[in-house]
CSV table of C-alpha atoms and ligand atoms in Angstrom, one decimal:
chain,number,residue,atom,x,y,z
A,1,MET,CA,72.0,36.4,-53.8
A,2,LYS,CA,68.5,36.6,-53.2
A,3,VAL,CA,66.3,39.6,-54.6
A,4,LEU,CA,62.7,40.5,-53.7
A,5,VAL,CA,60.8,41.9,-56.7
A,6,THR,CA,57.5,43.7,-55.8
A,7,GLY,CA,55.1,43.8,-58.8
A,8,GLY,CA,56.8,40.9,-60.2
A,9,THR,CA,54.1,39.9,-62.6
A,10,GLY,CA,53.6,43.4,-63.9
A,11,PHE,CA,54.9,44.5,-67.2
A,12,ILE,CA,58.4,45.7,-66.2
A,13,GLY,CA,58.5,43.5,-63.2
A,14,SER,CA,58.1,40.2,-65.2
A,15,HIS,CA,60.8,41.1,-67.5
A,16,THR,CA,63.2,42.0,-64.7
A,17,VAL,CA,62.5,38.6,-62.9
A,18,VAL,CA,63.6,36.9,-66.2
A,19,GLU,CA,66.9,39.0,-66.5
A,20,LEU,CA,67.6,38.6,-62.8
A,21,GLN,CA,67.3,34.8,-63.0
A,22,LYS,CA,69.4,34.9,-66.3
A,23,ALA,CA,72.0,36.8,-64.5
A,24,GLY,CA,72.1,34.0,-61.6
A,25,PHE,CA,70.1,35.8,-59.0
A,26,GLU,CA,67.5,33.8,-56.8
A,27,VAL,CA,64.3,35.6,-56.9
A,28,VAL,CA,61.2,36.1,-54.7
A,29,ALA,CA,58.3,38.0,-56.4
A,30,MET,CA,55.3,39.4,-55.0
A,31,ASP,CA,52.0,40.9,-56.8
A,32,ASN,CA,48.6,41.4,-55.9
A,33,PHE,CA,47.5,40.6,-59.6
A,34,GLU,CA,45.5,44.0,-59.6
A,35,ASN,CA,47.0,44.8,-63.0
A,36,SER,CA,48.6,41.5,-63.9
A,37,ALA,CA,47.6,37.8,-64.3
A,38,PRO,CA,48.8,34.6,-62.4
A,39,SER,CA,49.7,32.8,-65.8
A,40,VAL,CA,52.7,35.2,-66.0
A,41,ILE,CA,54.3,33.2,-63.3
A,42,GLU,CA,54.4,29.9,-65.4
A,43,ASN,CA,55.3,31.9,-68.5
A,44,ILE,CA,58.5,33.4,-66.7
A,45,LYS,CA,59.3,29.9,-65.6
A,46,THR,CA,58.9,28.6,-69.2
A,47,ILE,CA,61.4,31.4,-70.3
A,48,THR,CA,64.1,30.8,-67.8
A,49,GLY,CA,63.6,27.1,-67.0
A,50,LYS,CA,64.1,28.0,-63.4
A,51,ASN,CA,61.9,28.4,-60.4
A,52,PHE,CA,61.2,31.3,-58.2
A,53,HIS,CA,59.2,32.0,-55.0
A,54,PHE,CA,56.0,33.8,-55.5
A,55,TYR,CA,53.6,35.5,-52.9
A,56,GLU,CA,50.1,36.9,-53.9
A,57,ALA,CA,50.4,39.8,-51.6
A,58,ASP,CA,49.6,43.6,-51.5
A,59,ILE,CA,52.2,46.3,-50.8
A,60,ARG,CA,49.7,48.0,-48.5
A,61,ASN,CA,49.6,44.9,-46.2
A,62,LYS,CA,52.5,45.3,-44.0
A,63,ALA,CA,51.9,41.8,-42.2
A,64,ALA,CA,52.0,40.3,-45.8
A,65,LEU,CA,55.4,42.0,-46.5
A,66,ASP,CA,56.7,40.9,-43.0
A,67,LYS,CA,56.0,37.3,-43.7
A,68,ILE,CA,58.0,37.3,-46.9
A,69,PHE,CA,61.0,38.8,-45.2
A,70,THR,CA,60.5,36.3,-42.2
A,71,ASP,CA,60.2,33.4,-44.7
A,72,HIS,CA,63.3,34.5,-46.6
A,73,SER,CA,65.8,36.0,-44.1
A,74,ASP,CA,68.5,36.0,-46.8
A,75,ILE,CA,66.8,38.7,-49.1
A,76,GLU,CA,69.6,41.1,-49.7
A,77,ALA,CA,68.0,43.6,-52.1
A,78,VAL,CA,64.6,44.7,-53.2
A,79,ILE,CA,63.3,46.1,-56.6
A,80,HIS,CA,60.0,48.0,-56.0
A,81,PHE,CA,57.7,48.2,-58.9
A,82,ALA,CA,54.4,47.6,-57.3
A,83,ALA,CA,52.5,50.8,-57.9
A,84,TYR,CA,49.6,52.5,-59.8
A,85,LYS,CA,50.7,54.0,-63.1
A,86,SER,CA,47.7,55.8,-64.8
A,87,VAL,CA,48.1,59.5,-65.1
A,88,ASN,CA,44.4,60.0,-65.7
A,89,GLU,CA,43.1,57.6,-63.1
A,90,SER,CA,45.4,59.4,-60.6
A,91,VAL,CA,43.6,62.8,-61.2
A,92,GLU,CA,40.3,61.0,-60.4
A,93,LYS,CA,41.5,58.9,-57.6
A,94,PRO,CA,44.5,60.8,-55.9
A,95,LEU,CA,44.2,59.2,-52.4
A,96,ALA,CA,44.3,55.6,-54.0
A,97,TYR,CA,47.5,56.7,-55.7
A,98,TYR,CA,49.2,58.2,-52.4
A,99,GLU,CA,48.0,55.3,-50.4
A,100,ASN,CA,49.3,52.6,-52.8
A,101,ASN,CA,52.4,54.2,-54.2
A,102,VAL,CA,53.6,56.4,-51.4
A,103,GLY,CA,52.1,54.5,-48.4
A,104,GLY,CA,53.3,51.1,-50.1
A,105,THR,CA,56.8,52.4,-50.4
A,106,VAL,CA,56.7,53.6,-46.7
A,107,ASN,CA,55.6,49.9,-45.6
A,108,LEU,CA,58.2,48.2,-47.7
A,109,VAL,CA,61.1,50.4,-46.3
A,110,GLU,CA,60.0,50.0,-42.8
A,111,VAL,CA,59.8,46.3,-43.2
A,112,MET,CA,63.0,46.1,-44.9
A,113,GLN,CA,64.7,48.0,-42.1
A,114,LYS,CA,63.0,45.8,-39.5
A,115,HIS,CA,64.6,42.8,-41.1
A,116,GLY,CA,67.9,44.4,-41.7
A,117,VAL,CA,67.6,44.6,-45.7
A,118,LYS,CA,69.5,47.6,-46.8
A,119,ASN,CA,69.4,47.8,-50.7
A,120,LEU,CA,66.3,49.1,-52.7
A,121,VAL,CA,66.0,49.9,-56.3
A,122,PHE,CA,62.9,52.1,-56.9
A,123,SER,CA,61.0,52.6,-60.0
A,124,SER,CA,60.8,56.3,-60.9
A,125,SER,CA,59.9,58.0,-64.0
A,126,CYS,CA,61.2,60.8,-66.3
A,127,THR,CA,57.8,62.6,-65.2
A,128,VAL,CA,59.8,64.2,-62.4
A,129,TYR,CA,61.5,66.6,-64.8
A,130,GLY,CA,58.2,68.0,-66.0
A,131,ASP,CA,58.0,70.0,-69.3
A,132,VAL,CA,61.6,71.0,-70.3
A,133,SER,CA,62.9,73.3,-72.6
A,134,VAL,CA,64.7,72.0,-76.0
A,135,ASP,CA,68.0,73.2,-74.9
A,136,ALA,CA,67.9,71.1,-71.7
A,137,LEU,CA,67.7,68.0,-73.9
A,138,PRO,CA,68.9,65.4,-73.6
A,139,ILE,CA,67.9,65.5,-69.9
A,140,THR,CA,70.4,64.8,-67.3
A,141,GLU,CA,69.9,63.7,-63.8
A,142,ASP,CA,71.0,67.0,-62.5
A,143,SER,CA,68.0,68.7,-64.2
A,144,PRO,CA,65.7,70.1,-61.5
A,145,VAL,CA,62.8,67.9,-60.3
A,146,VAL,CA,59.8,70.2,-60.8
A,147,LYS,CA,56.1,70.3,-59.4
A,148,ALA,CA,54.4,67.2,-60.8
A,149,ASN,CA,51.5,67.7,-63.1
A,150,SER,CA,49.5,64.8,-61.9
A,151,PRO,CA,48.9,62.9,-58.6
A,152,TYR,CA,50.8,60.0,-60.3
A,153,GLY,CA,53.8,62.0,-61.1
A,154,ASN,CA,53.6,63.5,-57.6
A,155,THR,CA,53.8,60.1,-56.0
A,156,LYS,CA,57.1,59.4,-57.8
A,157,LYS,CA,58.6,62.7,-56.8
A,158,ILE,CA,57.4,62.2,-53.1
A,159,CYS,CA,58.8,58.7,-53.0
A,160,GLU,CA,62.2,59.8,-54.5
A,161,GLU,CA,62.3,62.4,-51.6
A,162,LEU,CA,61.2,60.1,-48.8
A,163,LEU,CA,63.8,57.7,-50.1
A,164,TYR,CA,66.5,60.3,-50.2
A,165,ASP,CA,65.8,61.4,-46.6
A,166,THR,CA,65.7,57.8,-45.5
A,167,ALA,CA,69.0,57.1,-47.0
A,168,LYS,CA,70.5,60.2,-45.3
A,169,ALA,CA,69.0,58.9,-42.0
A,170,SER,CA,69.8,55.3,-41.9
A,171,THR,CA,71.8,52.6,-43.5
A,172,THR,CA,69.1,52.0,-46.2
A,173,ARG,CA,70.8,52.4,-49.8
A,174,ILE,CA,68.7,53.5,-52.7
A,175,VAL,CA,69.0,53.4,-56.5
A,176,ALA,CA,66.2,55.3,-58.3
A,177,LEU,CA,65.8,54.5,-61.9
A,178,ARG,CA,64.0,57.2,-64.0
A,179,TYR,CA,62.4,55.4,-66.7
A,180,PHE,CA,61.5,57.0,-70.0
A,181,ASN,CA,58.9,55.3,-72.1
A,182,PRO,CA,59.1,51.5,-71.7
A,183,ILE,CA,57.5,49.5,-74.7
A,184,GLY,CA,57.9,46.2,-76.5
A,185,ALA,CA,57.7,42.7,-75.0
A,186,HIS,CA,59.9,39.5,-74.5
A,187,ASP,CA,61.3,37.9,-77.5
A,188,SER,CA,59.4,34.7,-76.7
A,189,ALA,CA,56.2,36.7,-76.7
A,190,LEU,CA,55.4,34.8,-73.5
A,191,ILE,CA,55.3,38.0,-71.4
A,192,GLY,CA,54.4,41.5,-72.2
A,193,GLU,CA,52.2,44.4,-71.3
A,194,LEU,CA,48.6,43.5,-70.2
A,195,PRO,CA,46.7,46.8,-70.1
A,196,ASN,CA,43.7,46.9,-68.0
A,197,GLY,CA,40.8,48.1,-70.2
A,198,VAL,CA,41.3,50.9,-72.6
A,199,PRO,CA,45.0,51.6,-72.7
A,200,ASN,CA,46.3,55.2,-71.9
A,201,ASN,CA,49.7,54.5,-73.3
A,202,LEU,CA,50.6,55.0,-77.0
A,203,ILE,CA,51.9,51.6,-78.1
A,204,PRO,CA,49.4,49.3,-76.6
A,205,PHE,CA,46.8,51.6,-78.2
A,206,VAL,CA,48.7,51.2,-81.4
A,207,THR,CA,49.0,47.4,-81.3
A,208,GLN,CA,45.3,47.0,-80.1
A,209,THR,CA,44.1,49.2,-83.0
A,210,ALA,CA,46.2,47.2,-85.6
A,211,ILE,CA,44.8,43.9,-84.2
A,212,GLY,CA,41.1,45.3,-84.4
A,213,ILE,CA,40.2,45.7,-80.7
A,214,ARG,CA,40.3,49.6,-81.1
A,215,GLU,CA,38.7,51.1,-84.1
A,216,LYS,CA,41.1,54.1,-84.3
A,217,LEU,CA,44.1,55.7,-82.7
A,218,THR,CA,44.0,59.4,-82.1
A,219,VAL,CA,47.4,61.1,-82.1
A,220,PHE,CA,47.2,63.8,-79.4
A,221,GLY,CA,48.2,67.0,-81.3
A,222,ASN,CA,50.3,67.7,-84.4
A,223,ASP,CA,50.9,71.3,-83.9
A,224,TYR,CA,53.8,71.0,-81.3
A,225,PRO,CA,57.0,72.7,-82.1
A,226,THR,CA,58.7,69.5,-83.1
A,227,ARG,CA,59.9,68.1,-86.5
A,228,ASP,CA,56.6,66.7,-87.4
A,229,GLY,CA,54.3,68.5,-84.9
A,230,SER,CA,53.7,65.5,-82.6
A,231,CYS,CA,55.3,65.0,-79.1
A,232,ILE,CA,58.8,63.4,-78.8
A,233,ARG,CA,59.4,60.6,-76.4
A,234,ASP,CA,62.4,58.3,-75.7
A,235,PHE,CA,60.9,54.8,-76.2
A,236,ILE,CA,62.9,52.0,-74.5
A,237,HIS,CA,62.6,48.2,-75.0
A,238,VAL,CA,61.3,46.6,-71.7
A,239,VAL,CA,64.1,44.0,-71.9
A,240,ASP,CA,66.7,46.7,-72.0
A,241,LEU,CA,65.1,48.4,-69.0
A,242,ALA,CA,64.9,45.0,-67.1
A,243,LYS,CA,68.7,44.6,-67.6
A,244,ALA,CA,69.2,48.0,-66.1
A,245,HIS,CA,67.8,46.7,-62.9
A,246,VAL,CA,70.2,43.8,-62.8
A,247,LYS,CA,73.0,46.4,-63.2
A,248,ALA,CA,71.5,48.6,-60.4
A,249,ILE,CA,71.6,45.5,-58.0
A,250,GLU,CA,75.1,44.8,-58.9
A,251,TYR,CA,75.9,48.5,-58.2
A,252,PHE,CA,75.2,48.2,-54.5
A,253,ASP,CA,78.3,46.0,-54.3
A,254,LYS,CA,80.5,48.3,-56.2
A,255,SER,CA,79.6,51.6,-54.5
A,256,ALA,CA,79.3,53.1,-51.3
A,257,ASP,CA,76.6,55.8,-52.4
A,258,SER,CA,73.7,55.9,-50.2
A,259,TYR,CA,71.5,57.4,-52.8
A,260,SER,CA,71.9,57.5,-56.5
A,261,VAL,CA,69.5,58.3,-59.5
A,262,PHE,CA,69.9,57.1,-63.2
A,263,ASN,CA,68.0,58.0,-66.2
A,264,ILE,CA,67.0,54.7,-68.2
A,265,GLY,CA,66.2,55.5,-71.8
A,266,THR,CA,68.0,55.2,-75.1
A,267,GLY,CA,69.1,58.7,-75.4
A,268,THR,CA,67.0,59.0,-78.6
A,269,GLY,CA,63.8,60.9,-79.1
A,270,ASN,CA,61.2,59.8,-81.5
A,271,THR,CA,57.9,61.6,-82.5
A,272,VAL,CA,54.6,59.8,-81.9
A,273,LEU,CA,54.2,59.8,-85.8
A,274,GLU,CA,57.6,58.3,-86.4
A,275,ALA,CA,56.6,55.5,-83.9
A,276,ILE,CA,53.4,55.0,-85.8
A,277,HIS,CA,55.2,54.8,-89.2
A,278,ALA,CA,58.0,52.5,-87.8
A,279,PHE,CA,55.2,50.3,-86.5
A,280,GLU,CA,53.4,50.2,-89.8
A,281,LYS,CA,56.7,49.2,-91.4
A,282,VAL,CA,57.6,46.4,-89.0
A,283,SER,CA,54.1,44.9,-88.7
A,284,SER,CA,53.3,45.4,-92.5
A,285,THR,CA,50.0,47.0,-91.4
A,286,LYS,CA,48.3,50.1,-92.2
A,287,LEU,CA,47.3,51.8,-88.9
A,288,ASN,CA,44.0,53.6,-88.5
A,289,TYR,CA,44.8,56.7,-86.9
A,290,GLN,CA,43.5,60.4,-86.8
A,291,ILE,CA,44.9,63.6,-85.5
A,292,GLY,CA,43.2,64.9,-82.5
A,293,ASP,CA,43.5,67.6,-79.9
A,294,ARG,CA,46.5,67.8,-77.6
A,295,ARG,CA,46.1,65.7,-74.4
A,296,PRO,CA,46.2,67.8,-71.3
A,297,GLY,CA,49.4,67.4,-69.2
A,298,ASP,CA,51.5,66.0,-72.1
A,299,VAL,CA,55.2,67.3,-72.1
A,300,VAL,CA,56.1,68.4,-75.6
A,301,GLN,CA,59.4,66.5,-75.7
A,302,ILE,CA,61.8,64.6,-73.6
A,303,TYR,CA,64.6,62.2,-74.0
A,304,ALA,CA,67.3,60.9,-71.8
A,305,SER,CA,71.1,61.6,-71.4
A,306,CYS,CA,72.3,58.2,-70.6
A,307,ASP,CA,75.9,59.1,-70.0
A,308,LYS,CA,75.7,58.5,-66.2
A,309,ALA,CA,74.1,55.1,-66.6
A,310,ILE,CA,76.7,54.0,-69.3
A,311,ASN,CA,79.7,55.4,-67.2
A,312,VAL,CA,78.6,54.5,-63.8
A,313,LEU,CA,76.2,51.5,-64.0
A,314,GLY,CA,77.8,50.1,-67.2
A,315,TRP,CA,74.5,49.8,-68.7
A,316,GLN,CA,73.1,51.0,-72.2
A,317,ALA,CA,70.1,50.2,-74.2
A,318,GLU,CA,70.8,47.9,-77.1
A,319,ARG,CA,67.5,47.6,-78.8
A,320,THR,CA,66.1,49.7,-81.7
A,321,LEU,CA,62.8,51.4,-81.9
A,322,GLU,CA,62.0,49.0,-84.7
A,323,ASN,CA,62.7,46.0,-82.6
A,324,SER,CA,60.8,47.2,-79.7
A,325,LEU,CA,57.8,47.7,-82.0
A,326,GLU,CA,58.3,44.3,-83.6
A,327,THR,CA,58.2,42.6,-80.2
A,328,ALA,CA,55.2,44.6,-79.1
A,329,TRP,CA,53.4,43.5,-82.2
A,330,LYS,CA,54.4,39.7,-81.8
A,331,TRP,CA,53.0,39.9,-78.2
A,332,GLU,CA,49.6,41.4,-79.5
A,333,LEU,CA,49.6,38.6,-82.0
A,334,HIS,CA,50.1,36.1,-79.2
A,335,LEU,CA,47.4,37.6,-77.2
A,336,LYS,CA,45.0,37.3,-80.1
A,337,GLN,CA,46.0,33.6,-80.5
A,338,LEU,CA,45.1,32.9,-76.8
A,339,ARG,CA,41.7,34.7,-77.2
A,340,GLU,CA,40.9,32.5,-80.2
A,341,GLN,CA,42.0,29.4,-78.2
A,342,ALA,CA,39.8,30.3,-75.3
A,343,VAL,CA,36.8,30.8,-77.6
A,344,ASN,CA,37.4,27.1,-79.4
B,1,UD1,C1,53.0,58.9,-69.1
B,1,UD1,C2,53.5,59.8,-68.0
B,1,UD1,C3,54.7,59.0,-67.5
B,1,UD1,C4,54.5,57.8,-67.0
B,1,UD1,C5,53.8,57.0,-68.0
B,1,UD1,C6,53.3,55.7,-67.4
B,1,UD1,C7,53.4,62.0,-68.1
B,1,UD1,C8,53.7,63.3,-68.8
B,1,UD1,N1,53.9,60.9,-68.6
B,1,UD1,O1,53.9,59.0,-70.2
B,1,UD1,O2,55.3,59.9,-66.5
B,1,UD1,O3,55.5,57.1,-66.4
B,1,UD1,O4,52.8,57.6,-68.7
B,1,UD1,O5,52.4,54.9,-68.2
B,1,UD1,O6,52.6,62.2,-67.1
B,1,UD1,N2,49.6,59.2,-77.4
B,1,UD1,C9,48.8,59.6,-78.6
B,1,UD1,N3,47.7,58.8,-78.6
B,1,UD1,C10,47.3,57.8,-77.6
B,1,UD1,C11,48.3,57.7,-76.5
B,1,UD1,C12,49.4,58.5,-76.3
B,1,UD1,O7,48.9,60.4,-79.3
B,1,UD1,O8,46.1,57.3,-77.8
B,1,UD1,C13,50.7,60.2,-77.3
B,1,UD1,C14,50.8,61.1,-76.0
B,1,UD1,O9,50.2,62.3,-76.4
B,1,UD1,C15,52.4,61.2,-75.9
B,1,UD1,C16,52.9,59.9,-76.4
B,1,UD1,O10,51.9,59.4,-77.3
B,1,UD1,O11,52.9,62.2,-76.7
B,1,UD1,C17,53.4,58.9,-75.4
B,1,UD1,O12,52.2,58.7,-74.5
B,1,UD1,P1,52.0,57.7,-73.3
B,1,UD1,O13,52.3,56.4,-73.8
B,1,UD1,O14,50.8,57.9,-72.6
B,1,UD1,O15,53.3,58.2,-72.3
B,1,UD1,P2,53.6,59.4,-71.5
B,1,UD1,O16,52.5,60.4,-71.6
B,1,UD1,O17,54.9,59.8,-72.2
């Protein structure tokens, strides 16, 4: 079966291309390299020992999408990652986020429908749950979707809604996966996260500080009502997350549902400080960090109930927080080696 992966050289996309190939799927990938690099293509091929079709294309360009589906009339399903993902940037450039994330999704579904491709896996986020009360944790898929607190979050909410409406009105079928906090890298250290500029997310900031690119990490608040005062998140290894997409594709064959949503997390919440201390342990480094003010818009704590993914998709996260951090560190060390080779 042939699957199109949009955002195929990005952080989650690249790991998913690997897992799809390992599971025997034929892959067509596309990316515009706005937040990834062409070298990722060769690195994926080195990992899997297999070839895949690649298009440098932008999700906002409908003609480019049309060409892919024309060239590959046997595509049966699409996994849609291509989107902007910075909360801060979305506040400054809301229209760019709506155009790329919402407009891109509309384009994609229109072209899929034109070519008779029915099955779409959509990258959503736990951000749709907003700030939840402790007694709602672990959060289930039945929890209400609330008003988003950033344009980025709103694009995920709007896409879920437009996909729901489309699934009800047509033969298009949707599996929306709500990711918690993806971290880590492939065990080979050949692919991982490549943040553009100063990372917004915790773990890339941690590894860049440990390697000396950043001077100091600031922990955004230690006066939250949690066990050590820092926020709680559900950190999930990107390879586990990638495997959930393979299960989602397989689910189209098993189920007649037109629209389904799954939480994709580990089911365990860890505080920011716990993650930092676990990182120090696995990397045998001392992290330079300070406690700072709370970051506006942060939710206090959130972690997934994964019962639905376990029971319905037959998927469960397998990696530990330590393993996720170990692979993130190995990746950062690999990037350092590449920088040194480039200089010499
Ligand atoms: C955010 C979004 C999430 C989105 C993800 C994509 C919200 C509330 N969350 O996740 O929807 O899918 O980005 O990238 O919009 N932290 C520090 N210091 C740092 C960086 C982070 O203490 O330098 C803390 C944060 O305050 C937070 C935790 O680490 O408590 C995780 O932050 P981050 O990695 O940015 O992810 P989220 O905010 O959970």
